[in-house]
Amino acid sequence: KTAQWSNQSRNFKLNLQNEQLRGGIMLIFTALLIIGMALFADFYKTFLTYIGMYLIAAICIAQAILLLYTWKKIKNIDETLPPQQHLQQWEAYYSFRQKLIKWNMPLYFIFLNLAMGIYLFEIFQGRPMVNVLIFLAVYLGWMIFAYFYLGKRVIRKEEFKLKTIMDNLKQLEAQLAGE
C-alpha cells in the first residue's frame, strides 16, 4: 500500500510540475515570438501597436516567472519526509496555490485583454466594421470560454490531484499511527 501510494504521489507531483514547467516555457516562447514580430515583422506598426505588443510580451513573461516559481515550489516538496511533514508541505503548497488562483487568474485575464485592446485599437482602424465586429465576437467568445470553462477545468483537475495527495497522506498517517 505504501509503495503504491508513493508511486501515485510521485506521479501526481511530476504531473503538476510538468504542467507548470511546460506552461512557463511556452509563455517565454510566446513572449519572444511577440517581441520578434514587433522588431522584425513587416507590417504597419505605430507607437500604440508597439506598446500593445510589448505589454503582451511583458505579461507573458510575468506569468511565466510565476509558473516557474510554482514549479520550483512543487519540485521542493520532499516525498522522503515522514507522512505528516510531507502532508504539511502539500497543505502549504495548496494554500499558496489557492491564494495565487484567487488574484492571479483575474489579473492575468484583465491585463492580457487590456494589452490586446491597445494592440488591436490601431489594427482595426480603417477596417470594415463588420470584420471588426466578427473578430471581436470570436475573440471575446474565446476569452470567455478560456476563462470560465478551460481555466476553471484546469483548476478543478489540479485541485482534485492535490486533494487526492493530501487525503492519501492523511490515510497513510492514520495507518502508521494505528500500528
PDB file of C-alpha atoms in Angstrom:
ATOM      1  CA  LYS A   1       0.000   0.000   0.000  1.00  0.00           C
ATOM      2  CA  THR A   2       2.793   2.443   0.933  1.00  0.00           C
ATOM      3  CA  ALA A   3       4.751   1.693  -2.261  1.00  0.00           C
ATOM      4  CA  GLN A   4       1.593   2.121  -4.357  1.00  0.00           C
ATOM      5  CA  TRP A   5       0.860   5.415  -2.598  1.00  0.00           C
ATOM      6  CA  SER A   6       4.448   6.562  -3.082  1.00  0.00           C
ATOM      7  CA  ASN A   7       4.271   5.923  -6.837  1.00  0.00           C
ATOM      8  CA  GLN A   8       0.887   7.640  -7.118  1.00  0.00           C
ATOM      9  CA  SER A   9       2.146  10.633  -5.133  1.00  0.00           C
ATOM     10  CA  ARG A  10       5.296  10.851  -7.242  1.00  0.00           C
ATOM     11  CA  ASN A  11       3.247  10.658 -10.468  1.00  0.00           C
ATOM     12  CA  PHE A  12       0.855  13.395  -9.304  1.00  0.00           C
ATOM     13  CA  LYS A  13       3.785  15.558  -8.255  1.00  0.00           C
ATOM     14  CA  LEU A  14       5.600  15.060 -11.580  1.00  0.00           C
ATOM     15  CA  ASN A  15       2.403  15.783 -13.491  1.00  0.00           C
ATOM     16  CA  LEU A  16       1.826  19.038 -11.580  1.00  0.00           C
ATOM     17  CA  GLN A  17       5.475  20.020 -12.005  1.00  0.00           C
ATOM     18  CA  ASN A  18       5.460  19.320 -15.735  1.00  0.00           C
ATOM     19  CA  GLU A  19       2.283  21.355 -16.284  1.00  0.00           C
ATOM     20  CA  GLN A  20       3.854  24.388 -14.607  1.00  0.00           C
ATOM     21  CA  LEU A  21       7.181  23.953 -16.414  1.00  0.00           C
ATOM     22  CA  ARG A  22       5.576  23.489 -19.846  1.00  0.00           C
ATOM     23  CA  GLY A  23       3.322  26.495 -19.287  1.00  0.00           C
ATOM     24  CA  GLY A  24       6.263  28.678 -18.222  1.00  0.00           C
ATOM     25  CA  ILE A  25       8.389  27.642 -21.195  1.00  0.00           C
ATOM     26  CA  MET A  26       5.536  28.166 -23.671  1.00  0.00           C
ATOM     27  CA  LEU A  27       4.842  31.643 -22.289  1.00  0.00           C
ATOM     28  CA  ILE A  28       8.522  32.575 -22.626  1.00  0.00           C
ATOM     29  CA  PHE A  29       8.490  31.389 -26.252  1.00  0.00           C
ATOM     30  CA  THR A  30       5.262  33.314 -26.848  1.00  0.00           C
ATOM     31  CA  ALA A  31       6.819  36.495 -25.433  1.00  0.00           C
ATOM     32  CA  LEU A  32       9.927  36.024 -27.586  1.00  0.00           C
ATOM     33  CA  LEU A  33       7.776  35.452 -30.671  1.00  0.00           C
ATOM     34  CA  ILE A  34       5.793  38.643 -29.997  1.00  0.00           C
ATOM     35  CA  ILE A  35       8.970  40.648 -29.411  1.00  0.00           C
ATOM     36  CA  GLY A  36      10.413  39.191 -32.615  1.00  0.00           C
ATOM     37  CA  MET A  37       7.285  40.200 -34.512  1.00  0.00           C
ATOM     38  CA  ALA A  38       7.494  43.710 -33.058  1.00  0.00           C
ATOM     39  CA  LEU A  39      11.111  44.054 -34.096  1.00  0.00           C
ATOM     40  CA  PHE A  40      11.288  42.200 -37.408  1.00  0.00           C
ATOM     41  CA  ALA A  41       7.842  41.563 -38.908  1.00  0.00           C
ATOM     42  CA  ASP A  42       6.957  43.741 -41.845  1.00  0.00           C
ATOM     43  CA  PHE A  43       3.517  45.151 -41.125  1.00  0.00           C
ATOM     44  CA  TYR A  44       2.305  48.623 -40.321  1.00  0.00           C
ATOM     45  CA  LYS A  45       3.140  49.385 -36.697  1.00  0.00           C
ATOM     46  CA  THR A  46       2.751  52.599 -34.784  1.00  0.00           C
ATOM     47  CA  PHE A  47       3.751  53.565 -31.281  1.00  0.00           C
ATOM     48  CA  LEU A  48       0.469  52.234 -29.860  1.00  0.00           C
ATOM     49  CA  THR A  49       0.925  48.910 -31.667  1.00  0.00           C
ATOM     50  CA  TYR A  50       4.406  48.565 -30.183  1.00  0.00           C
ATOM     51  CA  ILE A  51       3.095  49.383 -26.700  1.00  0.00           C
ATOM     52  CA  GLY A  52       0.416  46.694 -27.028  1.00  0.00           C
ATOM     53  CA  MET A  53       2.876  44.093 -28.291  1.00  0.00           C
ATOM     54  CA  TYR A  54       5.458  44.800 -25.583  1.00  0.00           C
ATOM     55  CA  LEU A  55       2.770  44.795 -22.891  1.00  0.00           C
ATOM     56  CA  ILE A  56       1.533  41.398 -24.072  1.00  0.00           C
ATOM     57  CA  ALA A  57       5.113  40.083 -24.053  1.00  0.00           C
ATOM     58  CA  ALA A  58       5.704  41.509 -20.553  1.00  0.00           C
ATOM     59  CA  ILE A  59       2.504  39.915 -19.258  1.00  0.00           C
ATOM     60  CA  CYS A  60       3.557  36.571 -20.746  1.00  0.00           C
ATOM     61  CA  ILE A  61       6.992  36.838 -19.115  1.00  0.00           C
ATOM     62  CA  ALA A  62       5.490  37.799 -15.738  1.00  0.00           C
ATOM     63  CA  GLN A  63       3.116  34.831 -15.915  1.00  0.00           C
ATOM     64  CA  ALA A  64       5.984  32.540 -16.985  1.00  0.00           C
ATOM     65  CA  ILE A  65       8.014  33.641 -13.957  1.00  0.00           C
ATOM     66  CA  LEU A  66       5.048  32.871 -11.730  1.00  0.00           C
ATOM     67  CA  LEU A  67       4.610  29.413 -13.297  1.00  0.00           C
ATOM     68  CA  LEU A  68       8.315  28.655 -12.941  1.00  0.00           C
ATOM     69  CA  TYR A  69       8.227  29.790  -9.304  1.00  0.00           C
ATOM     70  CA  THR A  70       5.260  27.464  -8.737  1.00  0.00           C
ATOM     71  CA  TRP A  71       7.160  24.656 -10.488  1.00  0.00           C
ATOM     72  CA  LYS A  72      10.071  25.173  -8.101  1.00  0.00           C
ATOM     73  CA  LYS A  73       7.736  25.094  -5.077  1.00  0.00           C
ATOM     74  CA  ILE A  74       6.324  21.751  -6.224  1.00  0.00           C
ATOM     75  CA  LYS A  75       9.787  20.410  -7.010  1.00  0.00           C
ATOM     76  CA  ASN A  76      10.950  21.287  -3.470  1.00  0.00           C
ATOM     77  CA  ILE A  77       8.261  19.108  -1.885  1.00  0.00           C
ATOM     78  CA  ASP A  78      10.194  16.212  -0.363  1.00  0.00           C
ATOM     79  CA  GLU A  79       8.370  12.892  -0.601  1.00  0.00           C
ATOM     80  CA  THR A  80      11.047  11.192   1.522  1.00  0.00           C
ATOM     81  CA  LEU A  81       9.810  13.021   4.621  1.00  0.00           C
ATOM     82  CA  PRO A  82       7.506  11.252   7.075  1.00  0.00           C
ATOM     83  CA  PRO A  83       3.832  11.418   6.003  1.00  0.00           C
ATOM     84  CA  GLN A  84       2.910  14.182   8.488  1.00  0.00           C
ATOM     85  CA  GLN A  85       5.702  16.517   7.318  1.00  0.00           C
ATOM     86  CA  HIS A  86       5.082  15.599   3.691  1.00  0.00           C
ATOM     87  CA  LEU A  87       1.393  16.394   4.209  1.00  0.00           C
ATOM     88  CA  GLN A  88       2.315  19.779   5.732  1.00  0.00           C
ATOM     89  CA  GLN A  89       4.339  20.621   2.618  1.00  0.00           C
ATOM     90  CA  TRP A  90       1.394  19.768   0.360  1.00  0.00           C
ATOM     91  CA  GLU A  91      -1.013  21.722   2.566  1.00  0.00           C
ATOM     92  CA  ALA A  92       1.300  24.747   2.424  1.00  0.00           C
ATOM     93  CA  TYR A  93       1.509  24.434  -1.362  1.00  0.00           C
ATOM     94  CA  TYR A  94      -2.283  24.048  -1.580  1.00  0.00           C
ATOM     95  CA  SER A  95      -2.764  27.226   0.479  1.00  0.00           C
ATOM     96  CA  PHE A  96      -0.241  29.082  -1.720  1.00  0.00           C
ATOM     97  CA  ARG A  97      -1.990  27.848  -4.865  1.00  0.00           C
ATOM     98  CA  GLN A  98      -5.450  28.889  -3.635  1.00  0.00           C
ATOM     99  CA  LYS A  99      -4.203  32.424  -2.902  1.00  0.00           C
ATOM    100  CA  LEU A 100      -2.432  32.563  -6.256  1.00  0.00           C
ATOM    101  CA  ILE A 101      -5.511  31.451  -8.184  1.00  0.00           C
ATOM    102  CA  LYS A 102      -7.686  33.987  -6.383  1.00  0.00           C
ATOM    103  CA  TRP A 103      -5.697  37.037  -7.508  1.00  0.00           C
ATOM    104  CA  ASN A 104      -3.559  35.860 -10.436  1.00  0.00           C
ATOM    105  CA  MET A 105      -6.210  34.432 -12.739  1.00  0.00           C
ATOM    106  CA  PRO A 106      -8.400  37.563 -12.841  1.00  0.00           C
ATOM    107  CA  LEU A 107      -5.426  39.951 -13.065  1.00  0.00           C
ATOM    108  CA  TYR A 108      -3.793  37.946 -15.848  1.00  0.00           C
ATOM    109  CA  PHE A 109      -7.072  37.884 -17.765  1.00  0.00           C
ATOM    110  CA  ILE A 110      -7.717  41.619 -17.313  1.00  0.00           C
ATOM    111  CA  PHE A 111      -4.196  42.812 -18.146  1.00  0.00           C
ATOM    112  CA  LEU A 112      -3.794  40.488 -21.120  1.00  0.00           C
ATOM    113  CA  ASN A 113      -7.073  41.708 -22.597  1.00  0.00           C
ATOM    114  CA  LEU A 114      -6.232  45.362 -21.943  1.00  0.00           C
ATOM    115  CA  ALA A 115      -2.897  44.884 -23.723  1.00  0.00           C
ATOM    116  CA  MET A 116      -4.695  43.155 -26.602  1.00  0.00           C
ATOM    117  CA  GLY A 117      -7.144  46.049 -26.752  1.00  0.00           C
ATOM    118  CA  ILE A 118      -4.266  48.522 -27.062  1.00  0.00           C
ATOM    119  CA  TYR A 119      -2.673  46.386 -29.767  1.00  0.00           C
ATOM    120  CA  LEU A 120      -5.911  45.907 -31.696  1.00  0.00           C
ATOM    121  CA  PHE A 121      -7.004  49.545 -31.467  1.00  0.00           C
ATOM    122  CA  GLU A 122      -4.802  50.651 -34.363  1.00  0.00           C
ATOM    123  CA  ILE A 123      -5.009  47.349 -36.191  1.00  0.00           C
ATOM    124  CA  PHE A 124      -8.769  47.851 -36.507  1.00  0.00           C
ATOM    125  CA  GLN A 125      -8.616  51.439 -37.747  1.00  0.00           C
ATOM    126  CA  GLY A 126      -9.773  51.686 -41.325  1.00  0.00           C
ATOM    127  CA  ARG A 127     -11.157  48.141 -41.376  1.00  0.00           C
ATOM    128  CA  PRO A 128     -14.784  47.432 -42.281  1.00  0.00           C
ATOM    129  CA  MET A 129     -16.943  47.495 -39.150  1.00  0.00           C
ATOM    130  CA  VAL A 130     -18.411  44.059 -39.957  1.00  0.00           C
ATOM    131  CA  ASN A 131     -14.925  42.498 -39.939  1.00  0.00           C
ATOM    132  CA  VAL A 132     -14.058  44.206 -36.656  1.00  0.00           C
ATOM    133  CA  LEU A 133     -17.300  43.053 -35.029  1.00  0.00           C
ATOM    134  CA  ILE A 134     -16.844  39.478 -36.260  1.00  0.00           C
ATOM    135  CA  PHE A 135     -13.280  39.399 -34.949  1.00  0.00           C
ATOM    136  CA  LEU A 136     -14.309  40.897 -31.599  1.00  0.00           C
ATOM    137  CA  ALA A 137     -17.188  38.418 -31.240  1.00  0.00           C
ATOM    138  CA  VAL A 138     -14.878  35.472 -31.907  1.00  0.00           C
ATOM    139  CA  TYR A 139     -12.137  36.904 -29.672  1.00  0.00           C
ATOM    140  CA  LEU A 140     -14.497  37.672 -26.780  1.00  0.00           C
ATOM    141  CA  GLY A 141     -16.183  34.298 -27.163  1.00  0.00           C
ATOM    142  CA  TRP A 142     -12.825  32.554 -26.987  1.00  0.00           C
ATOM    143  CA  MET A 143     -11.704  34.604 -23.961  1.00  0.00           C
ATOM    144  CA  ILE A 144     -14.915  33.874 -22.080  1.00  0.00           C
ATOM    145  CA  PHE A 145     -14.671  30.169 -22.953  1.00  0.00           C
ATOM    146  CA  ALA A 146     -10.996  30.051 -21.943  1.00  0.00           C
ATOM    147  CA  TYR A 147     -11.555  31.864 -18.649  1.00  0.00           C
ATOM    148  CA  PHE A 148     -14.825  30.343 -17.473  1.00  0.00           C
ATOM    149  CA  TYR A 149     -14.515  26.833 -18.891  1.00  0.00           C
ATOM    150  CA  LEU A 150     -10.927  25.881 -19.679  1.00  0.00           C
ATOM    151  CA  GLY A 151      -9.351  27.809 -16.807  1.00  0.00           C
ATOM    152  CA  LYS A 152     -11.840  26.512 -14.252  1.00  0.00           C
ATOM    153  CA  ARG A 153     -11.463  22.955 -15.590  1.00  0.00           C
ATOM    154  CA  VAL A 154      -7.673  23.067 -15.200  1.00  0.00           C
ATOM    155  CA  ILE A 155      -8.057  24.393 -11.669  1.00  0.00           C
ATOM    156  CA  ARG A 156     -10.575  21.651 -10.784  1.00  0.00           C
ATOM    157  CA  LYS A 157      -8.232  18.953 -12.123  1.00  0.00           C
ATOM    158  CA  GLU A 158      -5.292  20.352 -10.173  1.00  0.00           C
ATOM    159  CA  GLU A 159      -7.372  20.692  -7.021  1.00  0.00           C
ATOM    160  CA  PHE A 160      -8.537  17.069  -7.390  1.00  0.00           C
ATOM    161  CA  LYS A 161      -4.914  15.902  -7.650  1.00  0.00           C
ATOM    162  CA  LEU A 162      -3.851  17.975  -4.651  1.00  0.00           C
ATOM    163  CA  LYS A 163      -6.745  16.778  -2.517  1.00  0.00           C
ATOM    164  CA  THR A 164      -6.063  13.173  -3.540  1.00  0.00           C
ATOM    165  CA  ILE A 165      -2.434  13.514  -2.473  1.00  0.00           C
ATOM    166  CA  MET A 166      -3.384  15.106   0.844  1.00  0.00           C
ATOM    167  CA  ASP A 167      -6.176  12.575   1.537  1.00  0.00           C
ATOM    168  CA  ASN A 168      -3.850   9.670   0.802  1.00  0.00           C
ATOM    169  CA  LEU A 169      -1.204  11.135   3.098  1.00  0.00           C
ATOM    170  CA  LYS A 170      -3.781  11.519   5.857  1.00  0.00           C
ATOM    171  CA  GLN A 171      -4.823   7.870   5.401  1.00  0.00           C
ATOM    172  CA  LEU A 172      -1.213   6.725   5.440  1.00  0.00           C
ATOM    173  CA  GLU A 173      -0.518   8.798   8.557  1.00  0.00           C
ATOM    174  CA  ALA A 174      -3.584   7.266  10.266  1.00  0.00           C
ATOM    175  CA  GLN A 175      -2.453   3.744   9.296  1.00  0.00           C
ATOM    176  CA  LEU A 176       1.030   4.360  10.658  1.00  0.00           C
ATOM    177  CA  ALA A 177      -0.382   5.832  13.870  1.00  0.00           C
ATOM    178  CA  GLY A 178      -2.612   2.744  14.270  1.00  0.00           C
ATOM    179  CA  GLU A 179       0.307   0.310  14.001  1.00  0.00           C
TER     180      GLU A 179
END
